[in-house]
Amino acid sequence: MSAPPLRHWLLGLALSLLAAWVAGAFFLDTVQPVVFDTAVNRYVPAPGTSSRTRGEGWATSKVGGHGIRGLPGGDLPQGPKVVFWGDSFVEAVQVDDSERMAQVFTSLARRDALPLNGVGIGNGGDTLIDAVFRLPDYAGVLEPVALNVLVLSRLEDTLPDMPRPCRARFLSTPELRLERGDCPPSTLGLRLAGPFHSLELAGAFELYRKLQTLTVRLSPGPAPLTTRGNAPAPEIDQDAAFNFLLARTQELARGPVLLLRIPPVPALNQGRIVLAEPQPDLSRRIAQACARNGVGFLDLGPAFAARFQATGRFPRGFFNTPPGTGHLNQDGHRLVAEAVLNYTKEHRDALLAP
């Protein structure tokens, strides 16, 4: 039997590539191009672009000025703002713009005749320290800010000497200090992201990213094992470290600060529902440090547990992810917004003083 003509192979290749492109365009997360914003002195998502999330949740997000998502009309609102700072929990690409904590806060504030607008500034993978360094960088474009809400999803972010490649760090030696950290995107990545975004080549861009981390070894035999010893961690006065971190945060914020804890509860553990904070001692000490330093502190654990007991719904998880895991869903974002709204009502006179 003769081999199929070359045109059959080419047709099959073309159809395969078309099927791969269609699948990527509908079922993969969008490639997000970034640009350098001189106003905030950092790379930000390109304003005017839209991103699609499919791996966790099912959402579409629009990027506005200075790389900030969810802005009405793409522009920062006038007047006093409540700014949510954090990591991917604030970036919140898993939910549509109208369902994010900042936008839900704005809607609730309007309902209650509070002249406040919510703004969310977050970046996946960032730490609390990264958010702290963003405070002065964005000050010029955000003013006036009535309240800075620092969303804390990992209690470890408050501890010194935690390894954070390419991220800002909290260090204890030779003295307590905060240190910026950044890994700018590669020149090739900057060039490819725009066309890949426009042409919906999410699959090809994912392959490019995987090839970047691929290590090829050609020598025979087992790979040599590289071990790296860790230096013993110095003894740290945690309360002194917390005091330093909060004082430095207030200095950079130049305004009221609220630390908002988002614990990983409720959670499923071997078929049982866990409602208790997994790190109660550390959470308690952070709350005490906030009280000592005049920083607001809210723990969303009780609100999450109460909502679950009342409705049976988790604040985390989506239809395409395990329940109680991952990022906040619509319920979780609304609970955060409601908690911050109640806090602003309790401190209205101080936050809205002229």
Short mmCIF file of C-alpha atoms in Angstrom, two decimals:
data_model
loop_
_atom_site.label_atom_id
_atom_site.label_comp_id
_atom_site.label_asym_id
_atom_site.label_seq_id
_atom_site.Cartn_x
_atom_site.Cartn_y
_atom_site.Cartn_z
CA MET A 1 0.00 0.00 0.00
CA SER A 2 1.42 3.38 -1.00
CA ALA A 3 2.04 6.13 1.55
CA PRO A 4 -0.53 8.95 1.72
CA PRO A 5 0.28 11.94 -0.49
CA LEU A 6 2.18 14.82 1.09
CA ARG A 7 -0.90 17.04 0.89
CA HIS A 8 -2.71 14.68 3.27
CA TRP A 9 0.05 15.07 5.84
CA LEU A 10 0.01 18.84 5.43
CA LEU A 11 -3.78 18.95 5.72
CA GLY A 12 -3.65 16.83 8.87
CA LEU A 13 -0.98 19.10 10.34
CA ALA A 14 -3.02 22.20 9.54
CA LEU A 15 -6.17 20.73 11.09
CA SER A 16 -4.24 19.67 14.21
CA LEU A 17 -2.78 23.15 14.63
CA LEU A 18 -6.22 24.69 14.13
CA ALA A 19 -7.74 22.40 16.76
CA ALA A 20 -4.91 23.26 19.18
CA TRP A 21 -5.42 26.98 18.55
CA VAL A 22 -9.18 26.76 19.13
CA ALA A 23 -8.68 24.78 22.34
CA GLY A 24 -6.12 27.28 23.61
CA ALA A 25 -8.27 30.26 22.68
CA PHE A 26 -11.23 28.94 24.67
CA PHE A 27 -9.80 26.81 27.47
CA LEU A 28 -6.40 28.29 28.44
CA ASP A 29 -5.65 31.41 30.43
CA THR A 30 -4.87 34.46 28.32
CA VAL A 31 -1.30 35.63 27.82
CA GLN A 32 -1.01 38.93 29.71
CA PRO A 33 1.36 41.49 28.14
CA VAL A 34 3.06 43.97 30.47
CA VAL A 35 4.48 47.46 30.00
CA PHE A 36 6.69 49.72 32.11
CA ASP A 37 4.68 52.44 33.85
CA THR A 38 6.88 55.42 34.71
CA ALA A 39 4.26 56.82 37.11
CA VAL A 40 4.65 53.85 39.45
CA ASN A 41 8.17 52.85 38.34
CA ARG A 42 7.39 49.20 37.67
CA TYR A 43 6.09 46.76 35.06
CA VAL A 44 2.30 46.46 35.09
CA PRO A 45 -0.31 44.61 33.00
CA ALA A 46 -0.85 46.54 29.78
CA PRO A 47 -3.79 48.95 30.19
CA GLY A 48 -6.66 48.33 27.80
CA THR A 49 -6.06 44.59 27.54
CA SER A 50 -8.49 41.89 28.63
CA SER A 51 -7.52 38.63 30.25
CA ARG A 52 -9.38 35.33 30.41
CA THR A 53 -9.02 32.76 33.20
CA ARG A 54 -10.04 29.15 32.70
CA GLY A 55 -7.75 27.00 34.87
CA GLU A 56 -9.32 28.17 38.15
CA GLY A 57 -12.72 29.76 37.90
CA TRP A 58 -14.15 31.08 34.64
CA ALA A 59 -13.74 34.83 34.35
CA THR A 60 -12.80 37.80 32.20
CA SER A 61 -10.96 40.86 33.48
CA LYS A 62 -10.19 44.27 31.95
CA VAL A 63 -6.97 46.11 32.77
CA GLY A 64 -7.26 49.85 33.39
CA GLY A 65 -4.83 52.66 34.09
CA HIS A 66 -1.52 51.77 35.77
CA GLY A 67 -2.28 48.08 35.32
CA ILE A 68 -5.16 48.13 37.82
CA ARG A 69 -8.01 45.73 37.09
CA GLY A 70 -11.71 46.40 37.46
CA LEU A 71 -11.66 50.19 37.18
CA PRO A 72 -14.95 51.63 35.88
CA GLY A 73 -14.16 53.00 32.44
CA GLY A 74 -10.53 52.06 32.93
CA ASP A 75 -9.70 55.18 34.97
CA LEU A 76 -9.06 55.64 38.67
CA PRO A 77 -12.05 57.18 40.45
CA GLN A 78 -11.84 60.59 42.06
CA GLY A 79 -12.26 61.13 45.78
CA PRO A 80 -11.16 59.08 48.80
CA LYS A 81 -10.29 55.46 48.18
CA VAL A 82 -10.05 52.24 50.12
CA VAL A 83 -7.14 50.42 48.49
CA PHE A 84 -6.80 46.65 48.77
CA TRP A 85 -3.14 45.55 48.49
CA GLY A 86 -1.91 41.99 48.17
CA ASP A 87 -1.06 39.01 46.04
CA SER A 88 -3.22 36.90 43.72
CA PHE A 89 -6.08 37.08 46.23
CA VAL A 90 -6.39 40.78 45.37
CA GLU A 91 -5.46 40.39 41.70
CA ALA A 92 -8.42 37.98 41.63
CA VAL A 93 -8.43 36.99 37.97
CA GLN A 94 -10.56 33.97 38.94
CA VAL A 95 -13.71 36.11 39.19
CA ASP A 96 -15.22 38.76 36.93
CA ASP A 97 -14.38 42.40 37.63
CA SER A 98 -17.73 43.19 39.25
CA GLU A 99 -17.26 40.33 41.74
CA ARG A 100 -13.86 41.33 43.14
CA MET A 101 -13.51 42.61 46.69
CA ALA A 102 -12.69 46.20 45.65
CA GLN A 103 -15.59 46.52 43.24
CA VAL A 104 -18.04 44.85 45.64
CA PHE A 105 -16.87 47.26 48.34
CA THR A 106 -17.61 50.21 46.04
CA SER A 107 -21.10 48.89 45.36
CA LEU A 108 -21.82 48.37 49.07
CA ALA A 109 -20.43 51.79 49.97
CA ARG A 110 -22.69 53.43 47.38
CA ARG A 111 -25.67 51.59 48.83
CA ASP A 112 -24.85 52.95 52.29
CA ALA A 113 -24.08 56.49 51.07
CA LEU A 114 -20.38 56.28 51.92
CA PRO A 115 -18.23 58.45 49.62
CA LEU A 116 -15.56 55.79 49.17
CA ASN A 117 -14.29 53.85 46.15
CA GLY A 118 -12.56 50.50 46.34
CA VAL A 119 -9.39 49.88 44.32
CA GLY A 120 -7.55 46.55 44.19
CA ILE A 121 -3.81 46.34 43.46
CA GLY A 122 -2.41 42.82 43.59
CA ASN A 123 0.01 40.59 41.77
CA GLY A 124 0.17 36.81 41.80
CA GLY A 125 3.10 35.43 43.77
CA ASP A 126 3.80 38.64 45.66
CA THR A 127 4.33 38.73 49.41
CA LEU A 128 3.11 41.14 52.04
CA ILE A 129 6.48 42.90 51.76
CA ASP A 130 5.97 43.45 48.02
CA ALA A 131 2.64 45.09 48.83
CA VAL A 132 4.32 47.31 51.42
CA PHE A 133 6.79 48.59 48.81
CA ARG A 134 3.92 49.31 46.43
CA LEU A 135 2.42 51.78 48.91
CA PRO A 136 4.80 54.69 48.14
CA ASP A 137 5.14 53.75 44.46
CA TYR A 138 1.41 54.21 43.82
CA ALA A 139 0.85 57.08 46.26
CA GLY A 140 1.03 59.77 43.60
CA VAL A 141 -1.65 58.22 41.38
CA LEU A 142 -4.02 57.09 44.15
CA GLU A 143 -4.37 60.08 46.44
CA PRO A 144 -6.45 60.64 48.42
CA VAL A 145 -6.39 57.25 50.20
CA ALA A 146 -8.71 56.88 53.18
CA LEU A 147 -7.58 53.36 54.13
CA ASN A 148 -4.91 50.89 53.04
CA VAL A 149 -6.09 47.29 53.40
CA LEU A 150 -3.19 44.82 53.35
CA VAL A 151 -4.59 41.38 52.55
CA LEU A 152 -2.59 38.66 54.33
CA SER A 153 -3.13 35.18 52.91
CA ARG A 154 0.12 33.71 54.32
CA LEU A 155 1.07 34.40 57.92
CA GLU A 156 4.67 33.49 57.05
CA ASP A 157 4.93 36.77 55.13
CA THR A 158 5.21 38.57 58.48
CA LEU A 159 8.31 36.60 59.50
CA PRO A 160 11.90 37.59 58.66
CA ASP A 161 14.27 35.55 56.50
CA MET A 162 11.68 33.60 54.54
CA PRO A 163 13.10 32.63 51.11
CA ARG A 164 11.30 34.56 48.39
CA PRO A 165 13.13 34.45 45.01
CA CYS A 166 12.50 37.58 42.92
CA ARG A 167 10.32 39.08 45.66
CA ALA A 168 10.79 41.71 48.33
CA ARG A 169 12.20 40.35 51.56
CA PHE A 170 12.04 40.94 55.29
CA LEU A 171 15.55 40.37 56.68
CA SER A 172 16.86 40.17 60.23
CA THR A 173 20.63 40.41 59.71
CA PRO A 174 22.71 42.40 60.26
CA GLU A 175 19.62 44.31 61.39
CA LEU A 176 15.90 44.24 60.75
CA ARG A 177 15.16 45.71 57.34
CA LEU A 178 12.93 45.46 54.28
CA GLU A 179 14.61 44.94 50.92
CA ARG A 180 13.11 45.34 47.48
CA GLY A 181 13.31 42.42 45.10
CA ASP A 182 12.33 42.18 41.49
CA CYS A 183 12.92 40.02 38.42
CA PRO A 184 11.97 42.09 35.37
CA PRO A 185 10.51 40.19 32.42
CA SER A 186 12.93 39.11 29.71
CA THR A 187 13.25 41.13 26.52
CA LEU A 188 12.02 38.16 24.50
CA GLY A 189 9.06 37.65 26.81
CA LEU A 190 8.10 41.32 26.47
CA ARG A 191 8.23 41.05 22.70
CA LEU A 192 6.26 37.81 22.48
CA ALA A 193 3.50 38.51 25.00
CA GLY A 194 1.76 41.20 22.93
CA PRO A 195 1.47 39.24 19.66
CA PHE A 196 0.65 36.03 21.52
CA HIS A 197 -2.14 37.87 23.36
CA SER A 198 -3.56 39.38 20.16
CA LEU A 199 -3.39 36.10 18.22
CA GLU A 200 -4.74 33.98 21.12
CA LEU A 201 -1.61 31.81 21.17
CA ALA A 202 -1.92 30.82 24.81
CA GLY A 203 -0.82 27.25 24.11
CA ALA A 204 2.32 28.34 22.28
CA PHE A 205 3.22 30.79 25.04
CA GLU A 206 2.76 28.08 27.67
CA LEU A 207 5.14 25.86 25.68
CA TYR A 208 7.65 28.74 25.53
CA ARG A 209 7.50 29.15 29.32
CA LYS A 210 8.02 25.43 29.89
CA LEU A 211 11.02 25.39 27.55
CA GLN A 212 12.55 28.21 29.57
CA THR A 213 12.68 25.98 32.63
CA LEU A 214 13.66 22.79 30.78
CA THR A 215 17.07 21.40 31.68
CA VAL A 216 18.68 19.08 29.13
CA ARG A 217 21.46 16.76 30.28
CA LEU A 218 23.42 14.83 27.66
CA SER A 219 26.07 13.04 29.77
CA PRO A 220 25.39 9.36 30.59
CA GLY A 221 24.73 7.94 34.02
CA PRO A 222 22.72 9.24 36.95
CA ALA A 223 22.61 12.97 37.49
CA PRO A 224 24.85 14.19 40.30
CA LEU A 225 22.94 15.21 43.40
CA THR A 226 23.57 18.76 44.48
CA THR A 227 23.01 19.50 48.13
CA ARG A 228 22.94 22.92 49.67
CA GLY A 229 23.12 23.33 53.37
CA ASN A 230 20.96 25.96 55.00
CA ALA A 231 22.56 28.25 57.52
CA PRO A 232 20.93 27.96 60.94
CA ALA A 233 18.24 30.58 61.34
CA PRO A 234 19.17 33.25 63.90
CA GLU A 235 17.13 33.57 67.06
CA ILE A 236 14.57 36.27 66.37
CA ASP A 237 12.45 38.28 68.74
CA GLN A 238 9.19 37.89 66.85
CA ASP A 239 7.45 40.71 68.67
CA ALA A 240 10.31 43.08 67.82
CA ALA A 241 10.14 41.92 64.20
CA PHE A 242 6.38 42.49 64.06
CA ASN A 243 6.79 45.95 65.60
CA PHE A 244 9.44 46.88 63.03
CA LEU A 245 7.39 45.59 60.10
CA LEU A 246 4.25 47.43 61.15
CA ALA A 247 6.09 50.66 61.91
CA ARG A 248 7.81 50.56 58.51
CA THR A 249 4.49 49.81 56.83
CA GLN A 250 2.83 52.81 58.45
CA GLU A 251 5.77 55.00 57.44
CA LEU A 252 5.48 53.97 53.79
CA ALA A 253 1.67 54.05 53.75
CA ARG A 254 1.33 57.61 55.01
CA GLY A 255 -2.22 56.82 56.06
CA PRO A 256 -4.40 54.40 58.04
CA VAL A 257 -3.54 50.72 57.65
CA LEU A 258 -5.73 47.65 58.14
CA LEU A 259 -4.21 44.17 58.10
CA LEU A 260 -6.82 41.68 56.90
CA ARG A 261 -6.16 37.99 57.50
CA ILE A 262 -7.63 35.47 55.04
CA PRO A 263 -7.11 32.03 56.62
CA PRO A 264 -7.41 28.76 54.67
CA VAL A 265 -10.71 27.82 56.32
CA PRO A 266 -13.17 26.22 56.04
CA ALA A 267 -11.19 23.36 54.57
CA LEU A 268 -11.71 19.69 53.81
CA ASN A 269 -9.27 17.35 55.53
CA GLN A 270 -9.80 13.62 54.97
CA GLY A 271 -13.51 14.15 54.53
CA ARG A 272 -13.91 16.37 57.59
CA ILE A 273 -14.59 20.11 57.69
CA VAL A 274 -11.89 22.13 59.47
CA LEU A 275 -12.98 25.55 60.74
CA ALA A 276 -10.11 26.44 63.07
CA GLU A 277 -7.19 28.69 62.14
CA PRO A 278 -4.22 26.36 61.43
CA GLN A 279 -1.70 28.79 63.00
CA PRO A 280 -3.58 30.27 65.96
CA ASP A 281 -0.53 31.32 68.00
CA LEU A 282 1.09 33.23 65.15
CA SER A 283 -2.22 34.83 64.19
CA ARG A 284 -2.81 35.92 67.80
CA ARG A 285 0.67 37.46 68.11
CA ILE A 286 0.22 39.39 64.87
CA ALA A 287 -3.14 40.71 66.09
CA GLN A 288 -1.52 41.80 69.36
CA ALA A 289 1.31 43.53 67.47
CA CYS A 290 -1.25 45.40 65.38
CA ALA A 291 -3.00 46.58 68.55
CA ARG A 292 0.32 47.77 70.02
CA ASN A 293 1.21 49.72 66.88
CA GLY A 294 -2.13 51.31 66.06
CA VAL A 295 -2.78 49.14 63.00
CA GLY A 296 -6.24 47.72 62.41
CA PHE A 297 -6.58 43.93 62.28
CA LEU A 298 -9.43 41.81 60.94
CA ASP A 299 -9.50 38.01 60.89
CA LEU A 300 -11.96 36.68 58.32
CA GLY A 301 -11.88 33.17 59.80
CA PRO A 302 -15.02 33.59 61.95
CA ALA A 303 -16.96 35.18 59.07
CA PHE A 304 -15.92 32.40 56.69
CA ALA A 305 -16.92 29.73 59.21
CA ALA A 306 -20.27 31.39 59.97
CA ARG A 307 -21.15 31.68 56.28
CA PHE A 308 -20.26 28.04 55.68
CA GLN A 309 -22.35 26.87 58.63
CA ALA A 310 -25.30 28.96 57.41
CA THR A 311 -25.14 28.10 53.71
CA GLY A 312 -22.84 25.10 53.27
CA ARG A 313 -20.79 27.11 50.74
CA PHE A 314 -17.02 27.54 50.81
CA PRO A 315 -15.44 31.00 50.33
CA ARG A 316 -12.75 29.34 48.21
CA GLY A 317 -12.96 27.03 45.24
CA PHE A 318 -14.79 26.93 41.92
CA PHE A 319 -16.72 24.46 39.80
CA ASN A 320 -13.44 23.36 38.18
CA THR A 321 -11.36 23.14 41.39
CA PRO A 322 -11.73 21.23 44.68
CA PRO A 323 -14.06 22.94 47.18
CA GLY A 324 -12.41 24.97 49.92
CA THR A 325 -9.08 25.29 48.10
CA GLY A 326 -7.29 27.89 46.03
CA HIS A 327 -8.46 31.46 45.66
CA LEU A 328 -11.55 33.27 46.86
CA ASN A 329 -14.73 32.79 44.88
CA GLN A 330 -17.60 35.28 44.65
CA ASP A 331 -18.77 34.49 48.19
CA GLY A 332 -15.28 34.99 49.58
CA HIS A 333 -14.80 38.35 47.88
CA ARG A 334 -18.16 39.57 49.14
CA LEU A 335 -17.31 38.55 52.72
CA VAL A 336 -14.04 40.51 52.49
CA ALA A 337 -15.86 43.56 51.12
CA GLU A 338 -18.53 43.38 53.83
CA ALA A 339 -15.93 43.12 56.59
CA VAL A 340 -13.99 46.13 55.31
CA LEU A 341 -17.21 48.10 54.86
CA ASN A 342 -18.17 47.46 58.48
CA TYR A 343 -14.69 48.54 59.57
CA THR A 344 -14.97 51.81 57.65
CA LYS A 345 -18.38 52.49 59.21
CA GLU A 346 -16.95 51.95 62.69
CA HIS A 347 -14.07 54.35 61.95
CA ARG A 348 -15.91 56.69 59.62
CA ASP A 349 -15.05 59.92 61.42
CA ALA A 350 -11.32 59.17 61.41
CA LEU A 351 -11.15 57.84 57.85
CA LEU A 352 -13.23 60.60 56.26
CA ALA A 353 -11.89 63.52 58.27
CA PRO A 354 -10.96 66.44 55.96
#
